[in-house]
Short mmCIF file of C-alpha atoms and ligand atoms in Angstrom, two decimals:
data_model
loop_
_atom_site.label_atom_id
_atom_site.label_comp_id
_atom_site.label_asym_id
_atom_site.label_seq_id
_atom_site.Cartn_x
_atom_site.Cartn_y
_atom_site.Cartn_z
CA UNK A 212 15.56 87.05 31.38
CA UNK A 213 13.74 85.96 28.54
CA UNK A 214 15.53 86.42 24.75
CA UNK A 215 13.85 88.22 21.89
CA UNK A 216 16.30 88.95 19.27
CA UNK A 217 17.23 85.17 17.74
CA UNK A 218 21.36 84.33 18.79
CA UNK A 219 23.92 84.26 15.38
CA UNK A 220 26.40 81.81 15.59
CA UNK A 221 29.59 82.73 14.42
CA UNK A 222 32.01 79.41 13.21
CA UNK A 223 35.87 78.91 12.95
CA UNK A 224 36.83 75.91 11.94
CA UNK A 225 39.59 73.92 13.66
CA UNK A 226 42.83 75.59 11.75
CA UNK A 227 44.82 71.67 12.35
CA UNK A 228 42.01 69.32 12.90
CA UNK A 229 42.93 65.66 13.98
CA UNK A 230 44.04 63.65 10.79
CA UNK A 231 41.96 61.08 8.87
CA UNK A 232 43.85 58.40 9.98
CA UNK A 233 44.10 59.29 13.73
CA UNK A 234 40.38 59.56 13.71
CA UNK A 235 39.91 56.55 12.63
CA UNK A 236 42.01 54.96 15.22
CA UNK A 237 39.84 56.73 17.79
CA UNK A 238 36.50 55.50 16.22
CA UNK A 239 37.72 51.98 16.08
CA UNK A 240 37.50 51.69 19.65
CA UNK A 241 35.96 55.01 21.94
CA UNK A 242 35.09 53.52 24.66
CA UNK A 243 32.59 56.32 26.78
CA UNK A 244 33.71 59.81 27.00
CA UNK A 245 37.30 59.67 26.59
CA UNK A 246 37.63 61.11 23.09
CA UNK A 247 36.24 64.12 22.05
CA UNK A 248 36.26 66.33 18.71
CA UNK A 249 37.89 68.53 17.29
CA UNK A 250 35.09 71.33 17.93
CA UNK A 251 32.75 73.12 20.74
CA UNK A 252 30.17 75.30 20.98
CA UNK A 253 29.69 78.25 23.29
CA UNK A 254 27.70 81.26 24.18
CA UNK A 255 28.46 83.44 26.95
CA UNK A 256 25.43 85.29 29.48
CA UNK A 257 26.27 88.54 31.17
CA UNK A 258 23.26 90.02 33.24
CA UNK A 259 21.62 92.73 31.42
CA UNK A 260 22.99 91.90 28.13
CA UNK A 261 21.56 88.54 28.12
CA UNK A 262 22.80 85.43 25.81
CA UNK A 263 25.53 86.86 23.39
CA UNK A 264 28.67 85.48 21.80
CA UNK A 265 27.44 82.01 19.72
CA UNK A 266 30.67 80.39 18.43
CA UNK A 267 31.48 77.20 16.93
CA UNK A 268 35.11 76.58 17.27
CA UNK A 269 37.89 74.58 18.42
CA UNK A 270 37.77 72.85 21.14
CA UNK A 271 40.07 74.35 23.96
CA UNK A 272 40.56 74.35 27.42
CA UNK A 273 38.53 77.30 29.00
CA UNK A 274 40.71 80.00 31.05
CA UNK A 275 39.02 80.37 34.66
CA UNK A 276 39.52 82.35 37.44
CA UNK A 277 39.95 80.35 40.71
CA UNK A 278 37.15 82.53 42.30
CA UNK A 279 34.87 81.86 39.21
CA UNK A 280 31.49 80.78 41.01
CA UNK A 281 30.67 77.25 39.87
CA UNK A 282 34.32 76.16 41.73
CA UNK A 283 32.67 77.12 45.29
CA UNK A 284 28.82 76.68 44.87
CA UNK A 285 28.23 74.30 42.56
CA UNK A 286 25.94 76.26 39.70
CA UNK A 287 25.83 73.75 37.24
CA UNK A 288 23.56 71.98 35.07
CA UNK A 289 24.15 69.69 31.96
CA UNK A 290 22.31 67.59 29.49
CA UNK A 291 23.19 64.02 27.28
CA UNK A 292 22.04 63.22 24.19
CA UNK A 293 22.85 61.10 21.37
CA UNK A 294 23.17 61.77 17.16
CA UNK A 295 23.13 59.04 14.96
CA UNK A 296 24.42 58.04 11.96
CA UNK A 297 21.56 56.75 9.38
CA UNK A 298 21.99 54.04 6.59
CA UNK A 299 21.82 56.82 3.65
CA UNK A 300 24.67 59.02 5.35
CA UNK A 301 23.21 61.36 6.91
CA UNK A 302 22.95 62.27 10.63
CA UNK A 303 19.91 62.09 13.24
CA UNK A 304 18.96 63.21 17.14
CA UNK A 305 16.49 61.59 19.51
CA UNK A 306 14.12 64.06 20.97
CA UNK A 307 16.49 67.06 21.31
CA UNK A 308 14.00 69.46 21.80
CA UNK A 309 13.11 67.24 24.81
CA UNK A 310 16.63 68.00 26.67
CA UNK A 311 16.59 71.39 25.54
CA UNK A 312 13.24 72.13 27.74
CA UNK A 313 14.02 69.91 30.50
CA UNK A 314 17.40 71.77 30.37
CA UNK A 315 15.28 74.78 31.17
CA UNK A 316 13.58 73.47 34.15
CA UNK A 317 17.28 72.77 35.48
CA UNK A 318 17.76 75.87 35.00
CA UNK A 319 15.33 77.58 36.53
CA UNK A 320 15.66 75.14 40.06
CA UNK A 321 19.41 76.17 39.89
CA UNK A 322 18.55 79.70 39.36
CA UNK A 323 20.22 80.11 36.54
CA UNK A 324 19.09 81.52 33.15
CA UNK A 325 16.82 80.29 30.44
CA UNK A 326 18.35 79.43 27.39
CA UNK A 327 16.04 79.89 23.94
CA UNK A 328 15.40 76.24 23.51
CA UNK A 329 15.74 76.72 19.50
CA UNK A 330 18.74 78.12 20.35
CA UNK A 331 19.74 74.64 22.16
CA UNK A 332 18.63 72.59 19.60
CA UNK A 333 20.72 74.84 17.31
CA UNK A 334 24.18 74.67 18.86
CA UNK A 335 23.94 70.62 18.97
CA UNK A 336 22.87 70.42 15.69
CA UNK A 337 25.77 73.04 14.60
CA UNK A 338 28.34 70.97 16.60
CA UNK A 339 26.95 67.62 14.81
CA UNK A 340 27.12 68.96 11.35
CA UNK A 341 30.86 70.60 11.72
CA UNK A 342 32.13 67.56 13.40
CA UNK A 343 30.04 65.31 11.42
CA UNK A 344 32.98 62.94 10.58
CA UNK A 345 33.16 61.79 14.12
CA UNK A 346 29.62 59.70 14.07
CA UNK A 347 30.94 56.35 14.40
CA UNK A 348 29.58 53.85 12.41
CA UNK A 349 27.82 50.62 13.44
CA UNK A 350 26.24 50.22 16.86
CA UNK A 351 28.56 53.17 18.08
CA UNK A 352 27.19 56.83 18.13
CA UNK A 353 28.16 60.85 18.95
CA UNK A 354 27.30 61.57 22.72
CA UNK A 355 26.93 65.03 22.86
CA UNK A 356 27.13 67.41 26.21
CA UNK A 357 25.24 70.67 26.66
CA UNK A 358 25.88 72.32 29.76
CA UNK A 359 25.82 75.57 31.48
CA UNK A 360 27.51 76.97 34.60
CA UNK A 361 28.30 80.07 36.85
CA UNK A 362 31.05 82.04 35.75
CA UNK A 363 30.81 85.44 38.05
CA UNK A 364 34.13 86.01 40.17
CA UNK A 365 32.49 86.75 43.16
CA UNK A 366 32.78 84.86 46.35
CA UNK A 367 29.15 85.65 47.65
CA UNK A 368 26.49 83.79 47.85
CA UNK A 369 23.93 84.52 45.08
CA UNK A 370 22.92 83.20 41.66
CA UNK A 371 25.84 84.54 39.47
CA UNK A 372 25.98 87.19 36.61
CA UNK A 373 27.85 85.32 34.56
CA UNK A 374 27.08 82.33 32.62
CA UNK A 375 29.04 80.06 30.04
CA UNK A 376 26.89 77.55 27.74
CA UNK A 377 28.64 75.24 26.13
CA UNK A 378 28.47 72.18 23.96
CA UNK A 379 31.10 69.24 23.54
CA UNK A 380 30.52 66.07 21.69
CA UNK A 381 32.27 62.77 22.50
CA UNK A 382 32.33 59.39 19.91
CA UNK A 383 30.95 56.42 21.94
CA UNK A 384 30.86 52.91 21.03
CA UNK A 385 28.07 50.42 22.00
CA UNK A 386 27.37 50.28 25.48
CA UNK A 387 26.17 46.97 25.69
CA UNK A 388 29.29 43.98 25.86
CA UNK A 389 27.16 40.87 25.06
CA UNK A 390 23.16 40.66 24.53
CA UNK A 391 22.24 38.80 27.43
CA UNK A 392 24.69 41.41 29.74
CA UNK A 393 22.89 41.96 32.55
CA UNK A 394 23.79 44.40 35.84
CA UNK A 395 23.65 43.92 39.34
CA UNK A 396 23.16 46.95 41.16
CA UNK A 397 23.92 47.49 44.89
CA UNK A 398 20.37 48.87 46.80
CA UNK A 399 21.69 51.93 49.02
CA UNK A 400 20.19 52.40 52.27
CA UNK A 401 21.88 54.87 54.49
CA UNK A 402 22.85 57.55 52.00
CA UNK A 403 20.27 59.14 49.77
CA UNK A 404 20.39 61.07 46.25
CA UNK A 405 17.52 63.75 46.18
CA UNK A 406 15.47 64.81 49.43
CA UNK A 407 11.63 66.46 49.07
CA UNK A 408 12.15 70.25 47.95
CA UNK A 409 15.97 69.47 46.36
CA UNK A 410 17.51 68.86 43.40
CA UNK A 411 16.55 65.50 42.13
CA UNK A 412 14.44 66.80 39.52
CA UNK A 413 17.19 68.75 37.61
CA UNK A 414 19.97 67.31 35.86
CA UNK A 415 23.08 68.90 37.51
CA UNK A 416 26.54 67.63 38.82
CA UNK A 417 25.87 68.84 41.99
CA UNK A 418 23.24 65.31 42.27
CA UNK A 419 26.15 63.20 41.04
CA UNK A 420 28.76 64.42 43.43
CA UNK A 421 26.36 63.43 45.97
CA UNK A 422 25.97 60.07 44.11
CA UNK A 423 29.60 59.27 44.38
CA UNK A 424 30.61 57.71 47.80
CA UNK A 425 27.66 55.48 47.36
CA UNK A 426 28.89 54.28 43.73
CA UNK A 427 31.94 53.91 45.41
CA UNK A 428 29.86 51.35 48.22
CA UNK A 429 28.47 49.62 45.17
CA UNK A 430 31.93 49.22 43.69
CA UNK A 431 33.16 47.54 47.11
CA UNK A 432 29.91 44.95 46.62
CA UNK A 433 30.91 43.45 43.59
CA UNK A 434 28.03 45.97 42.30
CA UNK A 435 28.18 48.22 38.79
CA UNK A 436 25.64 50.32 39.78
CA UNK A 437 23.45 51.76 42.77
CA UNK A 438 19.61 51.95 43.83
CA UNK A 439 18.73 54.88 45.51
CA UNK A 440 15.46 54.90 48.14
CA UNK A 441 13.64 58.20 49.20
CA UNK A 442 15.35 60.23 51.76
CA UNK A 443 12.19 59.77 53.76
CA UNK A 444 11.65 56.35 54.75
CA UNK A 445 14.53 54.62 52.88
CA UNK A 446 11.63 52.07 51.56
CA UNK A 447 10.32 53.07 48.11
CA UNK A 448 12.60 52.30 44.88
CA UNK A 449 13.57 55.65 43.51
CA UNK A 450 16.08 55.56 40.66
CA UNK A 451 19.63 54.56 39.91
CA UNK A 452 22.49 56.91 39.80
CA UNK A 453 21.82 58.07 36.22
CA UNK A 454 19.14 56.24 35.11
CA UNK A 455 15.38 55.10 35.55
CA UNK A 456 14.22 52.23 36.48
CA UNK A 457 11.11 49.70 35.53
CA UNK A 458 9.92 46.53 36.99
CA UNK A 459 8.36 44.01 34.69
CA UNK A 460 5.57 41.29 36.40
CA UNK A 461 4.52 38.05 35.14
CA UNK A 462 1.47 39.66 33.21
CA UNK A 463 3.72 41.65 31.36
CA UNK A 464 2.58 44.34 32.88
CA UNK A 465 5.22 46.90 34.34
CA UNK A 466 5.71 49.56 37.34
CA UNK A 467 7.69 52.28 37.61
CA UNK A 468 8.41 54.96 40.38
CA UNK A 469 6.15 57.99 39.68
CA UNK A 470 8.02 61.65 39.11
CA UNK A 471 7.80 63.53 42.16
CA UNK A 472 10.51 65.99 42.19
CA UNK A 473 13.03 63.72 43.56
CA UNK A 474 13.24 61.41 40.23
CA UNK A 475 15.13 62.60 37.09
CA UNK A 476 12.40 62.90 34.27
CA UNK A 477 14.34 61.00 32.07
CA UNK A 478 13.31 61.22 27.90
CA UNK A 479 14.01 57.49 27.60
CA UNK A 480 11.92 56.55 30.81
CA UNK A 481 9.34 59.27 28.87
CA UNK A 482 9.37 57.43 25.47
CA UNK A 483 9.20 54.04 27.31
CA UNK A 484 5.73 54.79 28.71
CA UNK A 485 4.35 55.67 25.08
CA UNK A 486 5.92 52.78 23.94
CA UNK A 487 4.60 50.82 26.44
CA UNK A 488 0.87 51.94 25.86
CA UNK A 489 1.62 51.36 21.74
CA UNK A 490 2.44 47.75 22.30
CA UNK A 491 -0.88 47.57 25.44
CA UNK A 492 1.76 46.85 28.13
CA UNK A 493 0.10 48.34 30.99
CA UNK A 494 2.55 50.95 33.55
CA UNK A 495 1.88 51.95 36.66
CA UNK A 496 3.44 54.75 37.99
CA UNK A 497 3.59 53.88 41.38
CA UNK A 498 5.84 53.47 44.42
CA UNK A 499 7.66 50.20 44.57
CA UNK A 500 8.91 49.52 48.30
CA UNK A 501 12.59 47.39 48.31
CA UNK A 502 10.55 44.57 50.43
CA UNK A 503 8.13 44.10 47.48
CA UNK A 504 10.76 43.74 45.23
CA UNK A 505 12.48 41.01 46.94
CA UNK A 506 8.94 39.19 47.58
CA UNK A 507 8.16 39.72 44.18
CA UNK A 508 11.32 38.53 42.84
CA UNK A 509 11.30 35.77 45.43
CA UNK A 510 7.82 34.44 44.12
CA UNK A 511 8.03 34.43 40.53
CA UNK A 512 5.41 37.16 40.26
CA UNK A 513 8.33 39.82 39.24
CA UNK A 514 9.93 38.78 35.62
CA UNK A 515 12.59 41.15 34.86
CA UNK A 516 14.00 44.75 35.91
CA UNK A 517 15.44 47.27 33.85
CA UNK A 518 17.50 50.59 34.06
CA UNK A 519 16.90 53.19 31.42
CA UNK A 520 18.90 56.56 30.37
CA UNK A 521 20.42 57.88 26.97
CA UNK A 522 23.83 56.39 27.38
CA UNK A 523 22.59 52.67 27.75
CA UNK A 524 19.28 52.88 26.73
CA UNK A 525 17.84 50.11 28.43
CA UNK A 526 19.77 47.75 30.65
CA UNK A 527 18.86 44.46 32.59
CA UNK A 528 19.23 44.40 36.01
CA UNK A 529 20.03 40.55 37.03
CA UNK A 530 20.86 40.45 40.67
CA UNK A 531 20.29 43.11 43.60
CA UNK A 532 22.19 42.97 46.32
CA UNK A 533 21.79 45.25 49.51
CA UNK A 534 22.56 45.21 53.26
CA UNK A 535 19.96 42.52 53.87
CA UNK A 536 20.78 40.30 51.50
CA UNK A 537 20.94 39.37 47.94
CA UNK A 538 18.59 38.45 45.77
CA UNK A 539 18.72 37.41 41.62
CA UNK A 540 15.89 38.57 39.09
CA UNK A 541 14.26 36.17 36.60
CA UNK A 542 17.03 33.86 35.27
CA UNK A 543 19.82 36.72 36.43
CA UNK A 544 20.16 37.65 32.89
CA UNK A 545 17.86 40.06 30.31
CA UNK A 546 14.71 39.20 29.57
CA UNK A 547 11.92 39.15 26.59
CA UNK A 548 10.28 42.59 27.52
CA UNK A 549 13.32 44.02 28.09
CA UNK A 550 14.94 43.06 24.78
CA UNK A 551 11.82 44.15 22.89
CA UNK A 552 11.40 47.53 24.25
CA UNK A 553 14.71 48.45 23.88
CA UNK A 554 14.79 46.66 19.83
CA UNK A 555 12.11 48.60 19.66
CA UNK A 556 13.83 51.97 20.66
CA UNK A 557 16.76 51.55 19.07
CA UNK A 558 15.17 50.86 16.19
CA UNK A 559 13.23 54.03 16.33
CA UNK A 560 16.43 55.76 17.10
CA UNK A 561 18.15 54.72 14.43
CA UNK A 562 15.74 55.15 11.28
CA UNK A 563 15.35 51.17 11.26
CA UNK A 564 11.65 51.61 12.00
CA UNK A 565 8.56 54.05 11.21
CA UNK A 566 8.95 57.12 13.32
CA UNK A 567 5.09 57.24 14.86
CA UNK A 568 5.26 60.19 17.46
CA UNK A 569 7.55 62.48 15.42
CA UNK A 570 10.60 61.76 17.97
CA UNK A 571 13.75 61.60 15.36
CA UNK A 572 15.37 64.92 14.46
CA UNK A 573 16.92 65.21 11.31
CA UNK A 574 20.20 67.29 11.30
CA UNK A 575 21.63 66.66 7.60
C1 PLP B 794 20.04 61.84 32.71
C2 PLP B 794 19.49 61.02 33.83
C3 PLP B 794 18.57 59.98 33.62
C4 PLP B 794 18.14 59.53 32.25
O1 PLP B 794 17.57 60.51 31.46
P1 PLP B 794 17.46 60.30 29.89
O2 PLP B 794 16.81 61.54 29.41
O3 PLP B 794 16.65 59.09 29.65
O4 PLP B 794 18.86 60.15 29.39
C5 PLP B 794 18.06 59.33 34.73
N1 PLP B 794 18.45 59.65 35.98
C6 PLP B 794 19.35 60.63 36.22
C7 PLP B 794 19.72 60.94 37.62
C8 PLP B 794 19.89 61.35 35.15
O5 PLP B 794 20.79 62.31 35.40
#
């Protein structure tokens, strides 16, 4: 059901928010998603009535019924994003309205309801600005979660009546340990992510429970992080767990898997291609088979690899290891293109450099 009228938020601030001092404790060292605000955002969706009841408020724990649908089936979708704080003091988004649409085509695969994307873009920017102290300084920065799930008590077996939207912001310090940190990543090839006509394509938990026992295989490989292949042949390089993934050749041109409904659209993978054709590096998106990465690896032709998502931006891969063998890119560490594109990101990201396609959202 599509929304007319435009949503009112209503806002109650925390009556005991955390203290000064505690917060600053936190902010010293977040680590990822283990501390959160003092506020959240959420707006309820009851069939026929549509979106209704915008608050900005504490953050609490959310009373549930044990029959409440998204326990049983799953009906779940969620979004990541990122707010900045800029040199002058005040606060910034990449691409929001970006996650707010692809948040819609989640939606509609899960069939669930659409959510007025300025409405979206709203409650983040509402959460940012009330909690506005919590935007570490430095490298670190204000990971904020949007996400929406089935709320009907009903055990049947139909897209539910009842929706809850909700927003909840978590300080997060840099992801990256050293410059030259790079990953090795374990290449799964009996279990599989996102099969032709599923999921893959939307961003909801239901992909990363299914993700999970073959993190778990990558743990057990001295790996931090997993390749998935297509369901179909188990040949062509997909994506990893929660990011996207480029391949970087000796003529500096790169390759990465083309979206196909099984891939995550990611908005970093999305702003890498522009990037890319700004600075007249030349992407292909293409299938990349596992065998012609290890050949190309093996002969010099390949240069570097690199995952890409909102939490770590860009991230070197340095060695790949996988049932039939291992195998280490480039020198095993990060390389020049890698370290460029993502300067160059971050840079956007963070005010540092001329914003040229319009991608930085200003909140205050
Ligand atoms: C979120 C996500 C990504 C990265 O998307 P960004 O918009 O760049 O953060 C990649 N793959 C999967 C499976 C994801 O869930």
């Amino acid at each position: 059901m599509s929304q007319t009228l435009p949503i009112e938020f209503a806002e109650q601030p925390h009556p005991s928010p955390t203290t000064p001092e505690k917060r600053a404790a936190i902010l010293r060292d977040p680590g990822f998603g283990r501390a959160f605000t003092d506020h959240m955002v959420t707006i309820r969706y009851s069939e026929g009535k549509g979106w209704h009841s915008a608050k900005v408020g504490p953050r609490e724990a959310i009373p549930m019924d044990p029959a409440s649908a998204v326990l049983h089936y799953s009906q779940e979708i969620f979004e990541g994003l990122k707010a900045y704080r800029t040199a002058n003091g005040g606060a910034v988004m990449f691409r929001p309205e970006e996650n707010a649409r692809r948040f819609n085509k989640s939606a509609e695969r899960l069939a669930m309801p659409s959510l007025p994307e300025k409405t979206f873009v709203e409650a983040v920017d509402r959460l940012v600005a009330i909690d506005r102290d919590w935007i570490p300084e430095g490298e670190g920065s204000l990971y904020l979660r949007p996400f929406m799930f089935a709320n009907e008590v009903f055990l049947g077996v139909k897209p539910s009546s009842e929706y809850l939207f909700i927003v909840i912001a978590s300080p997060v310090g840099s992801y990256f340990k050293s410059k030259d940190s790079a990953v090795s990543v374990w290449v799964e090839q009996e279990l599989t992510r996102a099969a032709p006509g599923g999921t893959g394509a939307a961003k909801c938990g239901g992909n990363y429970a299914a993700s999970l026992m073959a993190q778990m295989d990558a743990y057990k490989h001295g790996c931090e992080q997993v390749v998935f292949l297509d369901a179909v042949e188990r040949r062509w390089i997909e994506e990893l767990g929660g990011m996207n993934i480029f391949f970087v050749f000796d003529d500096s041109s790169m390759v990465t898997p083309p979206l196909g409904g099984t891939i995550l659209p990611g908005i970093t993978r999305a702003s890498i291609l522009t990037l890319a054709k700004d600075m007249k590096i030349a992407v292909r998106e293409e299938p990349y088979a596992l065998d012609q990465w290890r050949a190309d690896a093996a002969s010099g032709r390949l240069r570097e690899t690199f995952a890409c998502g909102t939490a770590a931006v860009l991230t070197p891969i340095g060695t790949v290891k996988s049932r039939d063998g291992d195998f280490v890119i480039g020198n095993g560490g990060s390389g020049a293109q890698t370290e460029k594109l993502k300067a160059t990101l971050i840079d956007i990201q963070r005010c540092r450099a001329k914003d040229m396609h319009g991608w930085v959202h200003k909140v205050f």
